[in-house]
Every structure is written in structure tokens, then in C-alpha cells.
Short mmCIF file of C-alpha atoms and ligand atoms in Angstrom, two decimals:
data_model
loop_
_atom_site.label_atom_id
_atom_site.label_comp_id
_atom_site.label_asym_id
_atom_site.label_seq_id
_atom_site.Cartn_x
_atom_site.Cartn_y
_atom_site.Cartn_z
CA UNK A 1 -9.96 12.20 -32.42
CA UNK A 2 -7.87 11.85 -29.51
CA UNK A 3 -3.72 10.79 -29.22
CA UNK A 4 -3.57 7.85 -27.21
CA UNK A 5 -0.30 5.93 -26.18
CA UNK A 6 0.13 2.28 -25.05
CA UNK A 7 2.80 0.67 -23.35
CA UNK A 8 3.51 -2.71 -21.19
CA UNK A 9 5.46 -2.57 -18.12
CA UNK A 10 6.74 -4.81 -15.45
CA UNK A 11 6.67 -8.71 -15.98
CA UNK A 12 5.76 -9.41 -19.25
CA UNK A 13 2.75 -12.20 -19.77
CA UNK A 14 1.18 -13.85 -22.73
CA UNK A 15 -2.08 -11.87 -24.42
CA UNK A 16 -0.34 -8.55 -23.78
CA UNK A 17 0.28 -8.73 -27.47
CA UNK A 18 -3.39 -8.91 -28.28
CA UNK A 19 -4.32 -6.12 -25.82
CA UNK A 20 -1.89 -3.88 -27.56
CA UNK A 21 -3.27 -4.74 -30.79
CA UNK A 22 -7.08 -4.30 -29.79
CA UNK A 23 -6.23 -0.83 -28.22
CA UNK A 24 -4.38 0.13 -31.59
CA UNK A 25 -7.04 -0.85 -33.79
CA UNK A 26 -9.89 0.24 -31.78
CA UNK A 27 -8.25 3.62 -31.53
CA UNK A 28 -7.59 3.69 -35.12
CA UNK A 29 -11.15 2.65 -35.96
CA UNK A 30 -12.30 5.54 -33.49
CA UNK A 31 -10.35 8.31 -35.41
CA UNK A 32 -7.43 8.54 -32.87
CA UNK A 33 -3.99 8.69 -33.45
CA UNK A 34 -2.11 5.60 -31.45
CA UNK A 35 1.40 5.52 -30.21
CA UNK A 36 3.25 2.99 -29.21
CA UNK A 37 5.97 3.33 -26.13
CA UNK A 38 8.44 0.95 -26.19
CA UNK A 39 10.20 -0.51 -23.03
CA UNK A 40 7.40 0.65 -20.47
CA UNK A 41 8.12 3.59 -18.15
CA UNK A 42 12.13 3.58 -19.40
CA UNK A 43 10.68 4.77 -23.01
CA UNK A 44 8.66 7.26 -21.83
CA UNK A 45 11.43 8.89 -19.89
CA UNK A 46 13.52 8.59 -22.87
CA UNK A 47 11.44 9.70 -25.58
CA UNK A 48 13.10 9.79 -28.88
CA UNK A 49 12.42 6.57 -31.36
CA UNK A 50 10.91 4.74 -28.37
CA UNK A 51 7.61 6.52 -29.12
CA UNK A 52 6.41 6.04 -32.35
CA UNK A 53 3.24 6.19 -34.16
CA UNK A 54 1.33 2.97 -34.65
CA UNK A 55 -0.45 1.96 -37.88
CA UNK A 56 -3.34 -0.66 -38.85
CA UNK A 57 -0.41 -3.05 -39.84
CA UNK A 58 1.94 -2.62 -37.44
CA UNK A 59 -0.09 -4.74 -34.98
CA UNK A 60 -0.61 -7.69 -37.45
CA UNK A 61 0.64 -10.87 -36.69
CA UNK A 62 1.19 -10.25 -33.12
CA UNK A 63 -1.76 -11.98 -31.57
CA UNK A 64 -0.58 -15.48 -31.49
CA UNK A 65 2.86 -14.06 -29.97
CA UNK A 66 4.14 -14.49 -26.17
CA UNK A 67 5.54 -11.75 -24.17
CA UNK A 68 5.19 -7.98 -25.73
CA UNK A 69 6.45 -6.87 -29.06
CA UNK A 70 6.73 -3.31 -27.63
CA UNK A 71 9.30 -4.35 -24.90
CA UNK A 72 8.67 -4.13 -20.93
CA UNK A 73 10.86 -2.72 -18.46
CA UNK A 74 11.25 -1.67 -14.67
CA UNK A 75 12.23 1.91 -14.59
CA UNK A 76 13.85 3.68 -11.54
CA UNK A 77 13.66 7.01 -13.31
CA UNK A 78 9.96 6.95 -13.46
CA UNK A 79 9.79 6.81 -9.62
CA UNK A 80 11.45 10.22 -9.23
CA UNK A 81 9.77 13.63 -10.00
CA UNK A 82 12.74 14.23 -12.78
CA UNK A 83 12.03 11.36 -14.55
CA UNK A 84 8.37 11.97 -14.59
CA UNK A 85 8.92 15.61 -15.92
CA UNK A 86 10.78 14.02 -18.52
CA UNK A 87 7.96 11.57 -19.56
CA UNK A 88 5.40 14.38 -19.16
CA UNK A 89 7.53 16.54 -21.66
CA UNK A 90 7.86 13.64 -24.12
CA UNK A 91 4.13 12.89 -24.13
CA UNK A 92 3.45 16.67 -24.48
CA UNK A 93 5.49 17.05 -27.62
CA UNK A 94 3.46 14.50 -29.21
CA UNK A 95 0.07 15.79 -27.97
CA UNK A 96 -0.32 12.40 -26.03
CA UNK A 97 -2.63 13.13 -22.77
CA UNK A 98 -4.40 9.51 -22.93
CA UNK A 99 -2.42 6.49 -21.81
CA UNK A 100 -3.33 2.72 -21.78
CA UNK A 101 -1.22 0.97 -18.93
CA UNK A 102 -0.52 -2.63 -19.34
CA UNK A 103 1.45 -4.01 -16.24
CA UNK A 104 1.15 -5.31 -12.71
CA UNK A 105 -0.13 -3.51 -9.77
CA UNK A 106 3.39 -1.45 -9.38
CA UNK A 107 3.08 -0.08 -13.11
CA UNK A 108 -0.54 0.94 -12.19
CA UNK A 109 0.39 2.70 -8.93
CA UNK A 110 3.31 4.52 -11.06
CA UNK A 111 0.45 5.65 -13.25
CA UNK A 112 -1.76 7.09 -10.79
CA UNK A 113 1.46 8.80 -9.29
CA UNK A 114 1.88 10.58 -12.71
CA UNK A 115 -1.65 11.79 -13.19
CA UNK A 116 -1.38 13.20 -9.47
CA UNK A 117 1.75 15.19 -10.38
CA UNK A 118 0.68 16.41 -13.81
CA UNK A 119 -0.67 19.57 -12.84
CA UNK A 120 2.78 20.32 -10.97
CA UNK A 121 4.92 18.72 -13.81
CA UNK A 122 3.11 21.13 -16.39
CA UNK A 123 3.62 24.07 -14.21
CA UNK A 124 7.52 23.07 -13.99
CA UNK A 125 7.73 22.96 -17.68
CA UNK A 126 6.15 26.00 -18.52
CA UNK A 127 8.40 27.47 -15.92
CA UNK A 128 11.54 26.23 -17.76
CA UNK A 129 10.49 27.46 -21.06
CA UNK A 130 10.00 24.14 -22.40
CA UNK A 131 6.10 24.48 -23.07
CA UNK A 132 3.97 27.54 -23.43
CA UNK A 133 1.21 28.13 -21.08
CA UNK A 134 -1.46 27.87 -23.67
CA UNK A 135 -0.19 24.12 -24.23
CA UNK A 136 -0.45 23.61 -20.36
CA UNK A 137 -3.83 24.84 -20.30
CA UNK A 138 -5.16 22.87 -23.08
CA UNK A 139 -3.88 19.55 -21.16
CA UNK A 140 -4.47 20.12 -17.47
CA UNK A 141 -4.30 16.54 -16.70
CA UNK A 142 -3.64 13.14 -18.42
CA UNK A 143 -6.30 10.28 -18.76
CA UNK A 144 -5.29 6.86 -17.83
CA UNK A 145 -6.84 3.35 -18.27
CA UNK A 146 -5.11 0.25 -17.01
CA UNK A 147 -5.18 -3.21 -17.77
CA UNK A 148 -3.63 -5.90 -15.83
CA UNK A 149 -0.96 -8.03 -17.46
CA UNK A 150 0.10 -10.76 -15.17
CA UNK A 151 0.34 -14.57 -15.09
CA UNK A 152 0.15 -14.49 -11.38
CA UNK A 153 -3.52 -13.34 -10.91
CA UNK A 154 -2.49 -11.46 -7.77
CA UNK A 155 -4.62 -8.42 -8.61
CA UNK A 156 -8.00 -7.61 -6.72
CA UNK A 157 -10.92 -6.23 -8.76
CA UNK A 158 -10.56 -8.66 -11.67
CA UNK A 159 -11.42 -12.42 -11.85
CA UNK A 160 -8.79 -12.91 -14.31
CA UNK A 161 -5.50 -11.20 -15.34
CA UNK A 162 -3.89 -11.33 -18.89
CA UNK A 163 -1.70 -14.18 -19.09
CA UNK A 164 -2.75 -16.40 -16.45
CA UNK A 165 -4.82 -18.76 -18.37
CA UNK A 166 -1.87 -19.17 -20.50
CA UNK A 167 0.51 -20.06 -17.42
CA UNK A 168 -2.12 -22.57 -16.52
CA UNK A 169 -1.97 -24.25 -19.57
CA UNK A 170 1.93 -24.38 -19.59
CA UNK A 171 1.92 -25.76 -16.03
CA UNK A 172 -0.70 -28.41 -16.68
CA UNK A 173 1.17 -29.51 -19.71
CA UNK A 174 4.35 -29.85 -17.70
CA UNK A 175 2.59 -31.81 -14.92
CA UNK A 176 1.17 -34.15 -17.35
CA UNK A 177 4.57 -35.00 -18.65
CA UNK A 178 5.91 -35.33 -15.26
CA UNK A 179 2.90 -37.88 -14.29
CA UNK A 180 3.89 -40.12 -17.03
CA UNK A 181 7.48 -40.55 -15.60
CA UNK A 182 6.33 -40.68 -12.15
CA UNK A 183 3.70 -43.47 -12.80
CA UNK A 184 6.48 -45.63 -14.59
CA UNK A 185 9.15 -45.09 -11.59
CA UNK A 186 6.67 -44.71 -8.88
CA UNK A 187 7.97 -41.58 -7.92
CA UNK A 188 7.11 -38.55 -6.27
CA UNK A 189 7.32 -35.04 -7.69
CA UNK A 190 7.43 -32.00 -6.11
CA UNK A 191 6.40 -29.17 -9.04
CA UNK A 192 7.29 -25.42 -7.97
CA UNK A 193 5.03 -22.91 -9.93
CA UNK A 194 5.42 -19.23 -9.94
CA UNK A 195 2.90 -16.98 -8.48
CA UNK A 196 5.08 -14.66 -6.30
CA UNK A 197 2.95 -14.10 -2.81
CA UNK A 198 -0.26 -15.32 -4.70
CA UNK A 199 -1.10 -19.25 -4.50
CA UNK A 200 -3.67 -18.93 -7.83
CA UNK A 201 -1.54 -20.74 -10.11
CA UNK A 202 -0.65 -23.57 -7.52
CA UNK A 203 -3.93 -23.99 -6.09
CA UNK A 204 -5.71 -24.20 -9.65
CA UNK A 205 -3.16 -26.45 -11.28
CA UNK A 206 -3.50 -28.89 -8.15
CA UNK A 207 -6.96 -29.13 -8.73
CA UNK A 208 -6.95 -29.59 -12.49
CA UNK A 209 -3.82 -32.01 -12.28
CA UNK A 210 -5.13 -34.43 -9.20
CA UNK A 211 -2.29 -33.61 -6.93
CA UNK A 212 -1.97 -35.14 -3.65
CA UNK A 213 -0.92 -31.61 -1.82
CA UNK A 214 -0.56 -28.38 -2.38
CA UNK A 215 1.32 -25.54 -0.62
CA UNK A 216 -0.01 -21.94 -1.08
CA UNK A 217 0.84 -18.57 0.86
CA UNK A 218 -2.73 -17.56 1.70
CA UNK A 219 -3.40 -20.55 3.77
CA UNK A 220 -0.02 -21.62 5.39
CA UNK A 221 0.08 -25.23 6.98
CA UNK A 222 0.55 -25.59 10.73
CA UNK A 223 3.94 -26.38 11.62
CA UNK A 224 3.37 -30.21 12.06
CA UNK A 225 2.85 -29.96 8.00
CA UNK A 226 5.51 -32.60 7.49
CA UNK A 227 3.49 -35.37 9.35
CA UNK A 228 0.31 -34.41 7.60
CA UNK A 229 1.92 -34.29 4.30
CA UNK A 230 3.35 -37.68 4.86
CA UNK A 231 0.57 -39.08 6.02
CA UNK A 232 -1.40 -38.17 3.19
CA UNK A 233 1.20 -39.50 0.45
CA UNK A 234 1.28 -42.61 2.29
CA UNK A 235 -2.65 -43.19 2.32
CA UNK A 236 -2.68 -42.42 -1.48
CA UNK A 237 0.05 -45.19 -2.01
CA UNK A 238 -1.72 -47.59 0.18
CA UNK A 239 -4.96 -47.24 -2.10
CA UNK A 240 -2.79 -48.12 -5.08
CA UNK A 241 -1.64 -44.85 -6.34
CA UNK A 242 1.68 -45.39 -7.80
CA UNK A 243 2.91 -41.84 -7.91
CA UNK A 244 2.44 -38.44 -5.97
CA UNK A 245 2.38 -34.99 -7.02
CA UNK A 246 2.90 -31.80 -4.80
CA UNK A 247 2.58 -28.56 -5.87
CA UNK A 248 4.25 -25.73 -4.26
CA UNK A 249 3.75 -22.02 -4.75
CA UNK A 250 6.73 -19.90 -4.96
CA UNK A 251 6.06 -17.89 -1.99
CA UNK A 252 4.53 -20.78 0.01
CA UNK A 253 5.24 -20.46 3.99
CA UNK A 254 4.14 -22.35 7.21
CA UNK A 255 1.90 -20.67 9.78
CA UNK A 256 4.90 -19.44 11.47
CA UNK A 257 6.13 -17.61 8.51
CA UNK A 258 9.08 -20.28 7.54
CA UNK A 259 9.59 -20.77 3.74
CA UNK A 260 8.36 -23.94 2.28
CA UNK A 261 10.39 -24.74 -0.73
CA UNK A 262 10.40 -27.57 -3.09
CA UNK A 263 13.75 -28.90 -1.91
CA UNK A 264 12.56 -28.52 1.36
CA UNK A 265 9.38 -30.83 0.59
CA UNK A 266 11.44 -33.24 -1.24
CA UNK A 267 13.86 -33.77 1.70
CA UNK A 268 11.05 -34.44 3.95
CA UNK A 269 9.57 -36.97 1.60
CA UNK A 270 12.86 -38.68 0.81
CA UNK A 271 13.71 -38.91 4.51
CA UNK A 272 10.46 -40.16 5.94
CA UNK A 273 9.07 -42.18 3.54
CA UNK A 274 12.00 -43.12 1.56
CA UNK A 275 10.21 -42.53 -1.55
CA UNK A 276 12.09 -41.74 -4.57
CA UNK A 277 11.24 -37.96 -5.02
CA UNK A 278 12.20 -35.13 -7.56
CA UNK A 279 11.91 -31.66 -7.72
CA UNK A 280 10.76 -29.71 -10.93
CA UNK A 281 11.06 -25.94 -10.76
CA UNK A 282 9.16 -24.60 -14.06
CA UNK A 283 10.50 -21.53 -13.68
CA UNK A 284 10.31 -18.71 -16.94
CA UNK A 285 8.68 -21.60 -19.25
CA UNK A 286 5.53 -20.66 -17.46
CA UNK A 287 5.18 -17.33 -18.88
CA UNK A 288 6.67 -18.17 -22.40
CA UNK A 289 4.88 -19.46 -25.60
CA UNK A 290 1.67 -18.98 -27.26
CA UNK A 291 -1.09 -17.17 -25.29
CA UNK A 292 -4.21 -19.68 -25.22
CA UNK A 293 -7.34 -18.75 -26.79
CA UNK A 294 -8.90 -17.26 -23.53
CA UNK A 295 -5.86 -14.60 -22.93
CA UNK A 296 -6.01 -13.48 -26.84
CA UNK A 297 -9.97 -12.90 -26.17
CA UNK A 298 -9.38 -11.20 -23.03
CA UNK A 299 -6.63 -8.92 -24.44
CA UNK A 300 -9.03 -7.99 -27.28
CA UNK A 301 -11.96 -7.40 -25.12
CA UNK A 302 -10.14 -5.54 -22.40
CA UNK A 303 -8.07 -3.16 -25.03
CA UNK A 304 -11.21 -2.25 -26.89
CA UNK A 305 -13.13 -1.50 -23.63
CA UNK A 306 -9.90 0.72 -22.62
CA UNK A 307 -10.11 2.72 -25.55
CA UNK A 308 -13.88 3.02 -25.22
CA UNK A 309 -13.41 3.97 -21.54
CA UNK A 310 -10.79 6.54 -22.66
CA UNK A 311 -13.21 8.18 -25.12
CA UNK A 312 -15.53 9.34 -22.17
CA UNK A 313 -13.00 10.42 -19.52
CA UNK A 314 -12.39 13.92 -19.15
CA UNK A 315 -9.02 15.63 -17.30
CA UNK A 316 -10.97 15.33 -14.04
CA UNK A 317 -11.83 11.50 -14.71
CA UNK A 318 -10.22 9.29 -12.06
CA UNK A 319 -7.95 6.35 -13.69
CA UNK A 320 -9.80 3.16 -14.17
CA UNK A 321 -9.06 -0.43 -14.62
CA UNK A 322 -10.47 -2.63 -17.20
CA UNK A 323 -11.76 -5.77 -15.53
CA UNK A 324 -13.49 -8.91 -16.41
CA UNK A 325 -16.35 -9.58 -13.70
CA UNK A 326 -17.90 -13.09 -14.36
CA UNK A 327 -17.88 -12.65 -18.15
CA UNK A 328 -18.38 -9.15 -18.43
CA UNK A 329 -15.79 -5.93 -18.95
CA UNK A 330 -16.07 -3.72 -16.34
CA UNK A 331 -14.23 -0.39 -15.26
CA UNK A 332 -13.24 0.04 -11.84
CA UNK A 333 -11.48 2.84 -10.03
CA UNK A 334 -7.78 2.12 -10.34
CA UNK A 335 -6.77 3.13 -6.82
CA UNK A 336 -9.18 1.23 -5.07
CA UNK A 337 -7.85 -2.09 -6.54
CA UNK A 338 -4.40 -1.09 -5.77
CA UNK A 339 -5.30 -0.30 -2.56
CA UNK A 340 -7.11 -3.68 -1.94
CA UNK A 341 -4.29 -5.68 -3.59
CA UNK A 342 -1.94 -3.77 -0.99
CA UNK A 343 -4.42 -4.87 1.37
CA UNK A 344 -4.08 -8.49 1.17
CA UNK A 345 -0.33 -8.30 1.30
CA UNK A 346 -0.36 -6.41 4.43
CA UNK A 347 -2.87 -8.82 5.75
CA UNK A 348 -0.82 -11.82 5.12
CA UNK A 349 2.18 -10.00 6.57
CA UNK A 350 0.15 -9.94 9.68
CA UNK A 351 -0.65 -13.38 9.69
CA UNK A 352 -4.36 -12.72 9.00
CA UNK A 353 -4.85 -15.49 6.54
CA UNK A 354 -8.90 -15.34 6.74
CA UNK A 355 -8.76 -11.57 6.05
CA UNK A 356 -6.09 -12.22 2.93
CA UNK A 357 -8.64 -15.17 1.39
CA UNK A 358 -11.40 -12.92 1.96
CA UNK A 359 -9.95 -9.95 0.01
CA UNK A 360 -8.63 -12.04 -2.59
CA UNK A 361 -12.18 -13.46 -3.36
CA UNK A 362 -14.66 -11.06 -5.22
CA UNK A 363 -15.97 -7.98 -3.49
P1 ATP B 1 5.02 -7.23 -11.98
O1 ATP B 1 3.59 -7.70 -11.38
O2 ATP B 1 5.25 -8.10 -13.18
O3 ATP B 1 5.94 -6.81 -11.04
P2 ATP B 1 4.32 -4.56 -11.73
O4 ATP B 1 4.15 -3.58 -12.52
O5 ATP B 1 3.93 -4.87 -10.40
O6 ATP B 1 4.54 -5.72 -12.80
P3 ATP B 1 6.82 -3.04 -10.90
O7 ATP B 1 8.31 -3.45 -10.88
O8 ATP B 1 6.22 -3.11 -9.18
O9 ATP B 1 6.08 -4.04 -11.83
O10 ATP B 1 6.74 -1.46 -11.42
C1 ATP B 1 6.88 -1.48 -12.59
C2 ATP B 1 7.40 -0.02 -12.86
O11 ATP B 1 6.45 0.85 -12.58
C3 ATP B 1 8.42 0.12 -11.79
O12 ATP B 1 9.77 -0.03 -12.51
C4 ATP B 1 8.30 1.87 -11.95
O13 ATP B 1 9.00 2.32 -13.24
C5 ATP B 1 6.75 1.72 -11.94
N1 ATP B 1 6.43 2.29 -10.69
C6 ATP B 1 5.99 1.30 -9.96
N2 ATP B 1 5.55 1.88 -8.81
C7 ATP B 1 5.86 3.28 -8.72
C8 ATP B 1 5.37 4.29 -7.93
N3 ATP B 1 5.12 4.05 -6.88
N4 ATP B 1 5.95 5.55 -8.44
C9 ATP B 1 6.21 5.73 -9.76
N5 ATP B 1 6.61 4.52 -10.68
C10 ATP B 1 6.36 3.39 -10.17
#
């Protein structure tokens, strides 16, 4: 069997543990040796106890836990060739040439860079006398499979990322709680949700919570949004509604690129309509807590598929990402997804909203 290592990198998300568990158990089931790498790329660079052998039981009792039990980190060292050289040595020392990376687009870009550098890295290690030429020849490259763990659902090439569904559940629960108090006091609530440059969480929660208004970065409102917003809220009140819910994505902007913050929206509603208006910023509550059934299952299925994909890969194989397409697990070329995800950002920077929305959708 092969020797596999699994790690989580970038921001944590619910369901990562399920994916780790699935990789370990599927790997062991297929006769592989599976290692954990703690603290993402930092653990790979630092080596030592950060890279440890997993067994069947070391992933018991984690499927229901949020976050990631093997730790995640951002690692500046891995961005440098020197850092990647150390990581390469630490992996080869344990004969690890199969990697499962669970992270966001940054982590997957790093994995791709690592694979590109690998032939040069092993050459350097031979020159420095750290590994034998024989070992270098036996491991001409590394096989990499990625899975996207992120609450933001900001990655092109998969319908859902691991953690999004749990974050949605958390946000919906919070909005339901806010609604009951807003109802009693005839208040307006402005709720800021996470998502960075992606409006998915905001848009879906707005639909699911019967919100009156929603601001997302991919579809910024025109500069007279204040008038449009107030007219809409007034209309809702006229029709008998006792409260208003407005969802603001953390990256929301107007068509001129000015940020639209929850605080700004509150001031507009407060000053123009004199409604009692409050802001709720949900923050890290959204990525905490137990993963939903969907995310547990998604992690399980993606993890198993990741190991199956590795089994079929050779040193010549390009890295792939395990995606969910409809209800199917599929393998997509990693760099194609990363490139498309970066194109969305570029389109948004150029204020080409139509293109950004189109790229965010299915291919
Ligand atoms: P999130 O979506 O939660 O931010 P992410 O994976 O995009 O997750 P990043 O901070 O962008 O998070 O990347 C995580 C780590 O991946 C970085 O700290 C760095 O170690 C590594 N990494 C990212 N980009 C590169 C790159 N171009 N080359 C090498 N390593 C990289």
C-alpha cells in the first residue's frame, strides 16, 4: 500500500474532521499507511511530532466535532522554496508521497506549487546529501488530492464546500432568534454574515429567513441604494410587517466599490425611517459548533473519493480536487478550479459583475 498524509490548512470549517476520518479509514482499509500532519503546512515544514501515524481508533469520536482536531494554520515558511525544501525532506523521511490537502484556494495553490517544485527539491536534497539518489529516483513526484473546506462556498468547481451547510444552519438559528425579539419590539435588524468576497451565505440565508433586503459583493446595488432600501422597508411595514431583517455580507459594496457595512445600513434606516434598528454581527459563531449531517456526509464521501483518486494516480498525474456535482463525487483538475476562482475575484475587481456571477455558477 501507499503512504498517505492528510492535513487541514487555512480557516477551519465544520466537517473537516469527518473528511480526515474518512481519509484515514479508507486509507487503512485499502492497506495504506496514513499519517496526520498537524497544524497544516507549518507542521509539514517543522516535522518532528507534527507528523504522526494514524490508526483506526485515532479518528473515533471526531465526526461530531467542529473545527479540525489535527489543527490548522497559516504558514509563511511554506511560501518560500526553503520552507518547501524542509517539508519535502520531512515527507520523504517517512516515505510519504501521497498528500490529501483539506483547505481553501490558498492551501490548494500551495499544494500545486509544491508538486511543481518537487523535482527541484529532491535534486537539492540529493546535492546536500540528505537523501540518496536512489530515494530521489524512487519518488520523482508527489501525488496530491484536494478537498475544499470552507464555510464561504467561494470555490469554483464544486457545488458545496465542506462547512457551508453547517454555517448556514448556525446563521438561520441566529436569525430566527433575532426575529422573535424584533417582532415583539417592532425593530429592524441588520445581520452581518461571513463570506469574505462571496455572498453565498448572505444570499441563501436571506432567502431562507424571509429577509427584506440583502447586500452581496457579487451584485452591488446602485449608488441610490439607500432610497431603494428605505422604500422597500416602508412598503413591508405598510403591509403589516412588524419587523425588518436585512442581511449584509461582510464583503458587500455598492456599484462604485464603496463598502456597505451593517453599521452604515443601520444608520441609514435609523436616520431616514426612524425605525428602532439594531446590528448583529455573527462573527465566529458561524464556523463553530457541531457539523450538520450534510457536512458530515460530505466529508465522508469526499474523503473516501480522495483516497480512491490517489490510488489511481502516478507521479505524472496532475493534482485534482474532489467536488460535489449534483449529488455525485467527481474529480476536477485542481488548477482549473483555482484559476476560475481567481478569475471571479479579478472580474469583481474590474466591476464586471455579470461575469463574476456567471463564473460562480456551474461550468
Ligand atoms: P481560507 O479560505 O480559509 O483563507 P486558504 O487555504 O485560502 O483558506 P490561505 O491563508 O490563503 O488560506 O492559505 C493557507 C496556507 O497555504 C498559507 O498560509 C500558505 O502556507 C499556503 N499557501 C497559500 N498560497 C501559497 C502559494 N502561492 N505558495 C505556497 N504556499 C501557499
